[in-house]
JSON list of C-alpha atoms in Angstrom, two decimals:
[
{"chain": "A", "resi": 22, "resn": "UNK", "atom": "CA", "xyz": [-24.57, -19.10, -4.19]},
{"chain": "A", "resi": 23, "resn": "UNK", "atom": "CA", "xyz": [-23.50, -16.44, -6.67]},
{"chain": "A", "resi": 24, "resn": "UNK", "atom": "CA", "xyz": [-23.80, -12.76, -5.87]},
{"chain": "A", "resi": 25, "resn": "UNK", "atom": "CA", "xyz": [-22.21, -11.69, -9.13]},
{"chain": "A", "resi": 26, "resn": "UNK", "atom": "CA", "xyz": [-22.51, -7.98, -9.77]},
{"chain": "A", "resi": 27, "resn": "UNK", "atom": "CA", "xyz": [-23.25, -7.08, -6.15]},
{"chain": "A", "resi": 28, "resn": "UNK", "atom": "CA", "xyz": [-21.11, -4.32, -4.65]},
{"chain": "A", "resi": 29, "resn": "UNK", "atom": "CA", "xyz": [-20.03, -4.72, -1.05]},
{"chain": "A", "resi": 30, "resn": "UNK", "atom": "CA", "xyz": [-18.31, -2.21, 1.24]},
{"chain": "A", "resi": 31, "resn": "UNK", "atom": "CA", "xyz": [-16.05, -3.35, 4.05]},
{"chain": "A", "resi": 32, "resn": "UNK", "atom": "CA", "xyz": [-15.71, -0.48, 6.52]},
{"chain": "A", "resi": 33, "resn": "UNK", "atom": "CA", "xyz": [-12.49, -0.68, 8.53]},
{"chain": "A", "resi": 34, "resn": "UNK", "atom": "CA", "xyz": [-9.59, 1.28, 9.91]},
{"chain": "A", "resi": 35, "resn": "UNK", "atom": "CA", "xyz": [-6.31, 0.50, 11.65]},
{"chain": "A", "resi": 36, "resn": "UNK", "atom": "CA", "xyz": [-6.53, -2.39, 14.07]},
{"chain": "A", "resi": 37, "resn": "UNK", "atom": "CA", "xyz": [-9.09, -4.53, 12.22]},
{"chain": "A", "resi": 38, "resn": "UNK", "atom": "CA", "xyz": [-8.74, -8.22, 13.05]},
{"chain": "A", "resi": 39, "resn": "UNK", "atom": "CA", "xyz": [-6.85, -9.58, 10.05]},
{"chain": "A", "resi": 40, "resn": "UNK", "atom": "CA", "xyz": [-8.92, -12.72, 9.50]},
{"chain": "A", "resi": 41, "resn": "UNK", "atom": "CA", "xyz": [-12.22, -10.88, 10.05]},
{"chain": "A", "resi": 42, "resn": "UNK", "atom": "CA", "xyz": [-11.52, -8.67, 7.06]},
{"chain": "A", "resi": 43, "resn": "UNK", "atom": "CA", "xyz": [-9.63, -11.10, 4.83]},
{"chain": "A", "resi": 44, "resn": "UNK", "atom": "CA", "xyz": [-11.87, -14.19, 5.07]},
{"chain": "A", "resi": 45, "resn": "UNK", "atom": "CA", "xyz": [-15.16, -12.41, 4.21]},
{"chain": "A", "resi": 46, "resn": "UNK", "atom": "CA", "xyz": [-13.31, -10.40, 1.53]},
{"chain": "A", "resi": 47, "resn": "UNK", "atom": "CA", "xyz": [-12.08, -13.60, -0.12]},
{"chain": "A", "resi": 48, "resn": "UNK", "atom": "CA", "xyz": [-15.41, -15.44, 0.20]},
{"chain": "A", "resi": 49, "resn": "UNK", "atom": "CA", "xyz": [-17.41, -12.49, -1.18]},
{"chain": "A", "resi": 50, "resn": "UNK", "atom": "CA", "xyz": [-15.06, -12.20, -4.17]},
{"chain": "A", "resi": 51, "resn": "UNK", "atom": "CA", "xyz": [-15.27, -15.96, -4.77]},
{"chain": "A", "resi": 52, "resn": "UNK", "atom": "CA", "xyz": [-19.07, -15.59, -4.87]},
{"chain": "A", "resi": 53, "resn": "UNK", "atom": "CA", "xyz": [-18.72, -12.95, -7.60]},
{"chain": "A", "resi": 54, "resn": "UNK", "atom": "CA", "xyz": [-19.11, -9.72, -5.61]},
{"chain": "A", "resi": 55, "resn": "UNK", "atom": "CA", "xyz": [-17.15, -6.55, -6.17]},
{"chain": "A", "resi": 56, "resn": "UNK", "atom": "CA", "xyz": [-15.72, -5.60, -2.79]},
{"chain": "A", "resi": 57, "resn": "UNK", "atom": "CA", "xyz": [-14.21, -2.29, -1.75]},
{"chain": "A", "resi": 58, "resn": "UNK", "atom": "CA", "xyz": [-12.39, -1.40, 1.45]},
{"chain": "A", "resi": 59, "resn": "UNK", "atom": "CA", "xyz": [-13.75, 1.90, 2.79]},
{"chain": "A", "resi": 60, "resn": "UNK", "atom": "CA", "xyz": [-11.86, 3.76, 5.50]},
{"chain": "A", "resi": 61, "resn": "UNK", "atom": "CA", "xyz": [-11.36, 7.12, 7.15]},
{"chain": "A", "resi": 62, "resn": "UNK", "atom": "CA", "xyz": [-8.30, 7.98, 5.08]},
{"chain": "A", "resi": 63, "resn": "UNK", "atom": "CA", "xyz": [-6.75, 6.99, 1.75]},
{"chain": "A", "resi": 64, "resn": "UNK", "atom": "CA", "xyz": [-3.72, 4.71, 1.52]},
{"chain": "A", "resi": 65, "resn": "UNK", "atom": "CA", "xyz": [-3.42, 1.61, 3.67]},
{"chain": "A", "resi": 66, "resn": "UNK", "atom": "CA", "xyz": [-4.80, 0.41, 6.97]},
{"chain": "A", "resi": 67, "resn": "UNK", "atom": "CA", "xyz": [-2.95, -2.04, 9.14]},
{"chain": "A", "resi": 68, "resn": "UNK", "atom": "CA", "xyz": [-4.55, -5.13, 10.59]},
{"chain": "A", "resi": 69, "resn": "UNK", "atom": "CA", "xyz": [-4.13, -6.86, 13.92]},
{"chain": "A", "resi": 70, "resn": "UNK", "atom": "CA", "xyz": [-3.20, -10.55, 13.80]},
{"chain": "A", "resi": 71, "resn": "UNK", "atom": "CA", "xyz": [-4.05, -12.09, 17.18]},
{"chain": "A", "resi": 72, "resn": "UNK", "atom": "CA", "xyz": [-1.25, -10.58, 19.33]},
{"chain": "A", "resi": 73, "resn": "UNK", "atom": "CA", "xyz": [0.58, -8.14, 17.07]},
{"chain": "A", "resi": 74, "resn": "UNK", "atom": "CA", "xyz": [0.21, -5.88, 14.07]},
{"chain": "A", "resi": 75, "resn": "UNK", "atom": "CA", "xyz": [-0.64, -7.71, 10.88]},
{"chain": "A", "resi": 76, "resn": "UNK", "atom": "CA", "xyz": [-0.51, -6.95, 7.18]},
{"chain": "A", "resi": 77, "resn": "UNK", "atom": "CA", "xyz": [-1.65, -3.69, 5.63]},
{"chain": "A", "resi": 78, "resn": "UNK", "atom": "CA", "xyz": [-4.65, -3.59, 3.29]},
{"chain": "A", "resi": 79, "resn": "UNK", "atom": "CA", "xyz": [-5.17, -0.97, 0.58]},
{"chain": "A", "resi": 80, "resn": "UNK", "atom": "CA", "xyz": [-8.11, 1.39, 0.96]},
{"chain": "A", "resi": 81, "resn": "UNK", "atom": "CA", "xyz": [-10.28, 1.63, -2.17]},
{"chain": "A", "resi": 82, "resn": "UNK", "atom": "CA", "xyz": [-12.40, 4.61, -1.09]},
{"chain": "A", "resi": 83, "resn": "UNK", "atom": "CA", "xyz": [-12.54, 7.01, 1.81]},
{"chain": "A", "resi": 84, "resn": "UNK", "atom": "CA", "xyz": [-15.71, 7.61, 3.79]},
{"chain": "A", "resi": 85, "resn": "UNK", "atom": "CA", "xyz": [-15.86, 11.02, 2.15]},
{"chain": "A", "resi": 86, "resn": "UNK", "atom": "CA", "xyz": [-16.05, 9.38, -1.27]},
{"chain": "A", "resi": 87, "resn": "UNK", "atom": "CA", "xyz": [-18.38, 6.46, -0.47]},
{"chain": "A", "resi": 88, "resn": "UNK", "atom": "CA", "xyz": [-22.17, 6.47, -0.07]},
{"chain": "A", "resi": 89, "resn": "UNK", "atom": "CA", "xyz": [-24.44, 3.62, 1.04]},
{"chain": "A", "resi": 90, "resn": "UNK", "atom": "CA", "xyz": [-26.29, 3.97, -2.27]},
{"chain": "A", "resi": 91, "resn": "UNK", "atom": "CA", "xyz": [-23.09, 2.82, -4.03]},
{"chain": "A", "resi": 92, "resn": "UNK", "atom": "CA", "xyz": [-23.34, -0.62, -2.41]},
{"chain": "A", "resi": 93, "resn": "UNK", "atom": "CA", "xyz": [-25.64, -3.58, -1.85]},
{"chain": "A", "resi": 94, "resn": "UNK", "atom": "CA", "xyz": [-24.27, -4.57, 1.57]},
{"chain": "A", "resi": 95, "resn": "UNK", "atom": "CA", "xyz": [-21.83, -3.63, 4.33]},
{"chain": "A", "resi": 96, "resn": "UNK", "atom": "CA", "xyz": [-19.35, -5.74, 6.30]},
{"chain": "A", "resi": 97, "resn": "UNK", "atom": "CA", "xyz": [-17.91, -4.58, 9.63]},
{"chain": "A", "resi": 98, "resn": "UNK", "atom": "CA", "xyz": [-14.86, -6.56, 10.78]},
{"chain": "A", "resi": 99, "resn": "UNK", "atom": "CA", "xyz": [-14.03, -6.52, 14.45]},
{"chain": "A", "resi": 100, "resn": "UNK", "atom": "CA", "xyz": [-10.96, -6.65, 16.57]},
{"chain": "A", "resi": 101, "resn": "UNK", "atom": "CA", "xyz": [-10.96, -4.38, 19.60]},
{"chain": "A", "resi": 102, "resn": "UNK", "atom": "CA", "xyz": [-9.18, -1.41, 18.04]},
{"chain": "A", "resi": 103, "resn": "UNK", "atom": "CA", "xyz": [-11.00, -1.04, 14.71]},
{"chain": "A", "resi": 104, "resn": "UNK", "atom": "CA", "xyz": [-14.62, -0.66, 15.92]},
{"chain": "A", "resi": 105, "resn": "UNK", "atom": "CA", "xyz": [-13.54, 1.41, 18.91]},
{"chain": "A", "resi": 106, "resn": "UNK", "atom": "CA", "xyz": [-11.87, 3.94, 16.58]},
{"chain": "A", "resi": 107, "resn": "UNK", "atom": "CA", "xyz": [-14.77, 3.95, 14.11]},
{"chain": "A", "resi": 108, "resn": "UNK", "atom": "CA", "xyz": [-17.58, 4.32, 16.66]},
{"chain": "A", "resi": 109, "resn": "UNK", "atom": "CA", "xyz": [-16.44, 7.83, 17.58]},
{"chain": "A", "resi": 110, "resn": "UNK", "atom": "CA", "xyz": [-16.45, 8.96, 13.94]},
{"chain": "A", "resi": 111, "resn": "UNK", "atom": "CA", "xyz": [-19.82, 10.53, 13.01]},
{"chain": "A", "resi": 112, "resn": "UNK", "atom": "CA", "xyz": [-19.24, 9.85, 9.27]},
{"chain": "A", "resi": 113, "resn": "UNK", "atom": "CA", "xyz": [-18.74, 6.15, 9.97]},
{"chain": "A", "resi": 114, "resn": "UNK", "atom": "CA", "xyz": [-21.92, 5.92, 12.05]},
{"chain": "A", "resi": 115, "resn": "UNK", "atom": "CA", "xyz": [-23.96, 7.79, 9.42]},
{"chain": "A", "resi": 116, "resn": "UNK", "atom": "CA", "xyz": [-22.56, 5.46, 6.73]},
{"chain": "A", "resi": 117, "resn": "UNK", "atom": "CA", "xyz": [-23.74, 2.43, 8.71]},
{"chain": "A", "resi": 118, "resn": "UNK", "atom": "CA", "xyz": [-27.14, 3.99, 9.44]},
{"chain": "A", "resi": 119, "resn": "UNK", "atom": "CA", "xyz": [-27.61, 4.61, 5.70]},
{"chain": "A", "resi": 120, "resn": "UNK", "atom": "CA", "xyz": [-27.37, 0.89, 4.94]},
{"chain": "A", "resi": 121, "resn": "UNK", "atom": "CA", "xyz": [-29.90, 0.10, 7.66]},
{"chain": "A", "resi": 122, "resn": "UNK", "atom": "CA", "xyz": [-32.34, 2.79, 6.49]},
{"chain": "A", "resi": 123, "resn": "UNK", "atom": "CA", "xyz": [-32.10, 1.39, 2.94]},
{"chain": "A", "resi": 124, "resn": "UNK", "atom": "CA", "xyz": [-32.86, -2.17, 4.20]},
{"chain": "A", "resi": 125, "resn": "UNK", "atom": "CA", "xyz": [-29.48, -3.46, 3.02]},
{"chain": "A", "resi": 126, "resn": "UNK", "atom": "CA", "xyz": [-27.60, -6.36, 4.54]},
{"chain": "A", "resi": 127, "resn": "UNK", "atom": "CA", "xyz": [-25.09, -5.56, 7.28]},
{"chain": "A", "resi": 128, "resn": "UNK", "atom": "CA", "xyz": [-22.62, -8.11, 8.63]},
{"chain": "A", "resi": 129, "resn": "UNK", "atom": "CA", "xyz": [-20.72, -7.48, 11.89]},
{"chain": "A", "resi": 130, "resn": "UNK", "atom": "CA", "xyz": [-18.09, -9.68, 13.48]},
{"chain": "A", "resi": 131, "resn": "UNK", "atom": "CA", "xyz": [-16.67, -9.94, 17.02]},
{"chain": "A", "resi": 132, "resn": "UNK", "atom": "CA", "xyz": [-16.46, -6.41, 18.53]},
{"chain": "A", "resi": 133, "resn": "UNK", "atom": "CA", "xyz": [-18.09, -4.73, 15.48]},
{"chain": "A", "resi": 134, "resn": "UNK", "atom": "CA", "xyz": [-21.55, -4.78, 17.12]},
{"chain": "A", "resi": 135, "resn": "UNK", "atom": "CA", "xyz": [-20.20, -1.76, 19.04]},
{"chain": "A", "resi": 136, "resn": "UNK", "atom": "CA", "xyz": [-20.75, 0.07, 15.75]},
{"chain": "A", "resi": 137, "resn": "UNK", "atom": "CA", "xyz": [-24.29, -1.30, 15.51]},
{"chain": "A", "resi": 138, "resn": "UNK", "atom": "CA", "xyz": [-24.93, -0.01, 19.04]},
{"chain": "A", "resi": 139, "resn": "UNK", "atom": "CA", "xyz": [-23.67, 3.48, 18.11]},
{"chain": "A", "resi": 140, "resn": "UNK", "atom": "CA", "xyz": [-25.84, 3.41, 14.98]},
{"chain": "A", "resi": 141, "resn": "UNK", "atom": "CA", "xyz": [-28.85, 2.47, 17.15]},
{"chain": "A", "resi": 142, "resn": "UNK", "atom": "CA", "xyz": [-29.50, -0.73, 15.21]},
{"chain": "A", "resi": 143, "resn": "UNK", "atom": "CA", "xyz": [-29.41, -3.49, 17.85]},
{"chain": "A", "resi": 144, "resn": "UNK", "atom": "CA", "xyz": [-32.46, -2.55, 19.92]},
{"chain": "A", "resi": 145, "resn": "UNK", "atom": "CA", "xyz": [-34.89, -5.49, 19.79]},
{"chain": "A", "resi": 146, "resn": "UNK", "atom": "CA", "xyz": [-32.70, -7.43, 17.34]},
{"chain": "A", "resi": 147, "resn": "UNK", "atom": "CA", "xyz": [-31.19, -10.87, 17.76]},
{"chain": "A", "resi": 148, "resn": "UNK", "atom": "CA", "xyz": [-27.41, -10.35, 17.84]},
{"chain": "A", "resi": 149, "resn": "UNK", "atom": "CA", "xyz": [-24.25, -12.16, 18.82]},
{"chain": "A", "resi": 150, "resn": "UNK", "atom": "CA", "xyz": [-20.81, -10.73, 19.45]},
{"chain": "A", "resi": 151, "resn": "UNK", "atom": "CA", "xyz": [-17.54, -11.40, 21.19]},
{"chain": "A", "resi": 152, "resn": "UNK", "atom": "CA", "xyz": [-18.48, -12.33, 24.76]},
{"chain": "A", "resi": 153, "resn": "UNK", "atom": "CA", "xyz": [-16.76, -9.30, 26.31]},
{"chain": "A", "resi": 154, "resn": "UNK", "atom": "CA", "xyz": [-19.30, -6.90, 24.76]},
{"chain": "A", "resi": 155, "resn": "UNK", "atom": "CA", "xyz": [-22.37, -9.03, 25.56]},
{"chain": "A", "resi": 156, "resn": "UNK", "atom": "CA", "xyz": [-23.42, -6.59, 28.31]},
{"chain": "A", "resi": 157, "resn": "UNK", "atom": "CA", "xyz": [-23.01, -3.63, 25.93]},
{"chain": "A", "resi": 158, "resn": "UNK", "atom": "CA", "xyz": [-25.33, -5.32, 23.41]},
{"chain": "A", "resi": 159, "resn": "UNK", "atom": "CA", "xyz": [-27.91, -6.15, 26.10]},
{"chain": "A", "resi": 160, "resn": "UNK", "atom": "CA", "xyz": [-27.75, -2.63, 27.58]},
{"chain": "A", "resi": 161, "resn": "UNK", "atom": "CA", "xyz": [-28.43, -1.23, 24.08]},
{"chain": "A", "resi": 162, "resn": "UNK", "atom": "CA", "xyz": [-31.58, -3.37, 23.88]},
{"chain": "A", "resi": 163, "resn": "UNK", "atom": "CA", "xyz": [-30.16, -6.19, 21.77]},
{"chain": "A", "resi": 164, "resn": "UNK", "atom": "CA", "xyz": [-31.29, -9.78, 22.28]},
{"chain": "A", "resi": 165, "resn": "UNK", "atom": "CA", "xyz": [-27.83, -11.31, 22.67]},
{"chain": "A", "resi": 166, "resn": "UNK", "atom": "CA", "xyz": [-27.37, -14.98, 21.76]},
{"chain": "A", "resi": 167, "resn": "UNK", "atom": "CA", "xyz": [-24.43, -17.27, 22.42]},
{"chain": "A", "resi": 168, "resn": "UNK", "atom": "CA", "xyz": [-24.29, -18.58, 18.86]},
{"chain": "A", "resi": 169, "resn": "UNK", "atom": "CA", "xyz": [-21.61, -18.64, 16.21]},
{"chain": "A", "resi": 170, "resn": "UNK", "atom": "CA", "xyz": [-23.74, -16.72, 13.68]},
{"chain": "A", "resi": 171, "resn": "UNK", "atom": "CA", "xyz": [-27.08, -14.95, 14.22]},
{"chain": "A", "resi": 172, "resn": "UNK", "atom": "CA", "xyz": [-29.28, -13.46, 11.50]},
{"chain": "A", "resi": 173, "resn": "UNK", "atom": "CA", "xyz": [-32.15, -11.05, 12.05]},
{"chain": "A", "resi": 174, "resn": "UNK", "atom": "CA", "xyz": [-33.83, -9.51, 8.97]},
{"chain": "A", "resi": 175, "resn": "UNK", "atom": "CA", "xyz": [-30.63, -8.87, 7.03]},
{"chain": "A", "resi": 176, "resn": "UNK", "atom": "CA", "xyz": [-28.43, -8.24, 10.08]},
{"chain": "A", "resi": 177, "resn": "UNK", "atom": "CA", "xyz": [-25.76, -10.96, 10.26]},
{"chain": "A", "resi": 178, "resn": "UNK", "atom": "CA", "xyz": [-23.53, -11.11, 13.33]},
{"chain": "A", "resi": 179, "resn": "UNK", "atom": "CA", "xyz": [-20.75, -13.49, 14.33]},
{"chain": "A", "resi": 180, "resn": "UNK", "atom": "CA", "xyz": [-19.16, -13.92, 17.74]},
{"chain": "A", "resi": 181, "resn": "UNK", "atom": "CA", "xyz": [-15.74, -15.02, 16.50]},
{"chain": "A", "resi": 182, "resn": "UNK", "atom": "CA", "xyz": [-13.46, -16.56, 17.39]},
{"chain": "A", "resi": 183, "resn": "UNK", "atom": "CA", "xyz": [-15.51, -18.98, 15.45]},
{"chain": "A", "resi": 184, "resn": "UNK", "atom": "CA", "xyz": [-16.27, -20.05, 11.98]},
{"chain": "A", "resi": 185, "resn": "UNK", "atom": "CA", "xyz": [-15.76, -17.13, 9.60]},
{"chain": "A", "resi": 186, "resn": "UNK", "atom": "CA", "xyz": [-16.69, -19.46, 6.75]},
{"chain": "A", "resi": 187, "resn": "UNK", "atom": "CA", "xyz": [-20.15, -19.95, 8.33]},
{"chain": "A", "resi": 188, "resn": "UNK", "atom": "CA", "xyz": [-20.49, -16.17, 8.76]},
{"chain": "A", "resi": 189, "resn": "UNK", "atom": "CA", "xyz": [-19.47, -15.61, 5.14]},
{"chain": "A", "resi": 190, "resn": "UNK", "atom": "CA", "xyz": [-21.92, -18.24, 3.84]},
{"chain": "A", "resi": 191, "resn": "UNK", "atom": "CA", "xyz": [-24.81, -16.67, 5.76]},
{"chain": "A", "resi": 192, "resn": "UNK", "atom": "CA", "xyz": [-23.77, -13.18, 4.65]},
{"chain": "A", "resi": 193, "resn": "UNK", "atom": "CA", "xyz": [-23.68, -14.28, 1.00]},
{"chain": "A", "resi": 194, "resn": "UNK", "atom": "CA", "xyz": [-27.09, -15.92, 1.37]},
{"chain": "A", "resi": 195, "resn": "UNK", "atom": "CA", "xyz": [-28.59, -12.72, 2.82]},
{"chain": "A", "resi": 196, "resn": "UNK", "atom": "CA", "xyz": [-27.00, -10.56, 0.10]},
{"chain": "A", "resi": 197, "resn": "UNK", "atom": "CA", "xyz": [-28.39, -12.94, -2.52]},
{"chain": "A", "resi": 198, "resn": "UNK", "atom": "CA", "xyz": [-31.89, -12.38, -1.10]},
{"chain": "A", "resi": 199, "resn": "UNK", "atom": "CA", "xyz": [-31.57, -8.62, -1.67]},
{"chain": "A", "resi": 200, "resn": "UNK", "atom": "CA", "xyz": [-33.09, -5.86, 0.44]},
{"chain": "A", "resi": 201, "resn": "UNK", "atom": "CA", "xyz": [-34.86, -6.92, 3.61]},
{"chain": "A", "resi": 202, "resn": "UNK", "atom": "CA", "xyz": [-38.12, -5.40, 4.73]},
{"chain": "A", "resi": 203, "resn": "UNK", "atom": "CA", "xyz": [-37.67, -4.87, 8.42]},
{"chain": "A", "resi": 204, "resn": "UNK", "atom": "CA", "xyz": [-40.39, -5.12, 10.99]},
{"chain": "A", "resi": 205, "resn": "UNK", "atom": "CA", "xyz": [-40.08, -2.91, 14.02]},
{"chain": "A", "resi": 206, "resn": "UNK", "atom": "CA", "xyz": [-38.10, -4.64, 16.71]}
]
């Protein structure tokens, strides 16, 4: 499916899981999207590659420069460090909430549902995540599922480790559908 002309933000900071940023980034670009890395500060952010620091990625825009209205969708890579640092940043949470309020697609991988919890998005929604935050999702009112990829009205989550290609395909499909009218959970 082509999503040519769509603009996608990937919100990340230091400690993002390398593959969870790079695979969706590559797949979204291959599908024709314009993708920007949005972070807390300008410059570069450094990834985490399984058991050690990974490669740096250039930041395209800071949170101070980016607005949800600039984009068609949002991707939240996981790793333990990245979402834990972002979930205590009010600007990051407001950025995420803006996508949800505007009925735009949000994709979250692994530990990134922590950000969805902070943004008060998971309550009543079908969600998956890395197994270690299952209780956090449930305690926030999410309907946690042990599935590789779960979609609920434009919210795409992946438990990873798993198939990031399957996550990316579902994300692209949801972006191609456009805004999602959301029923109350």
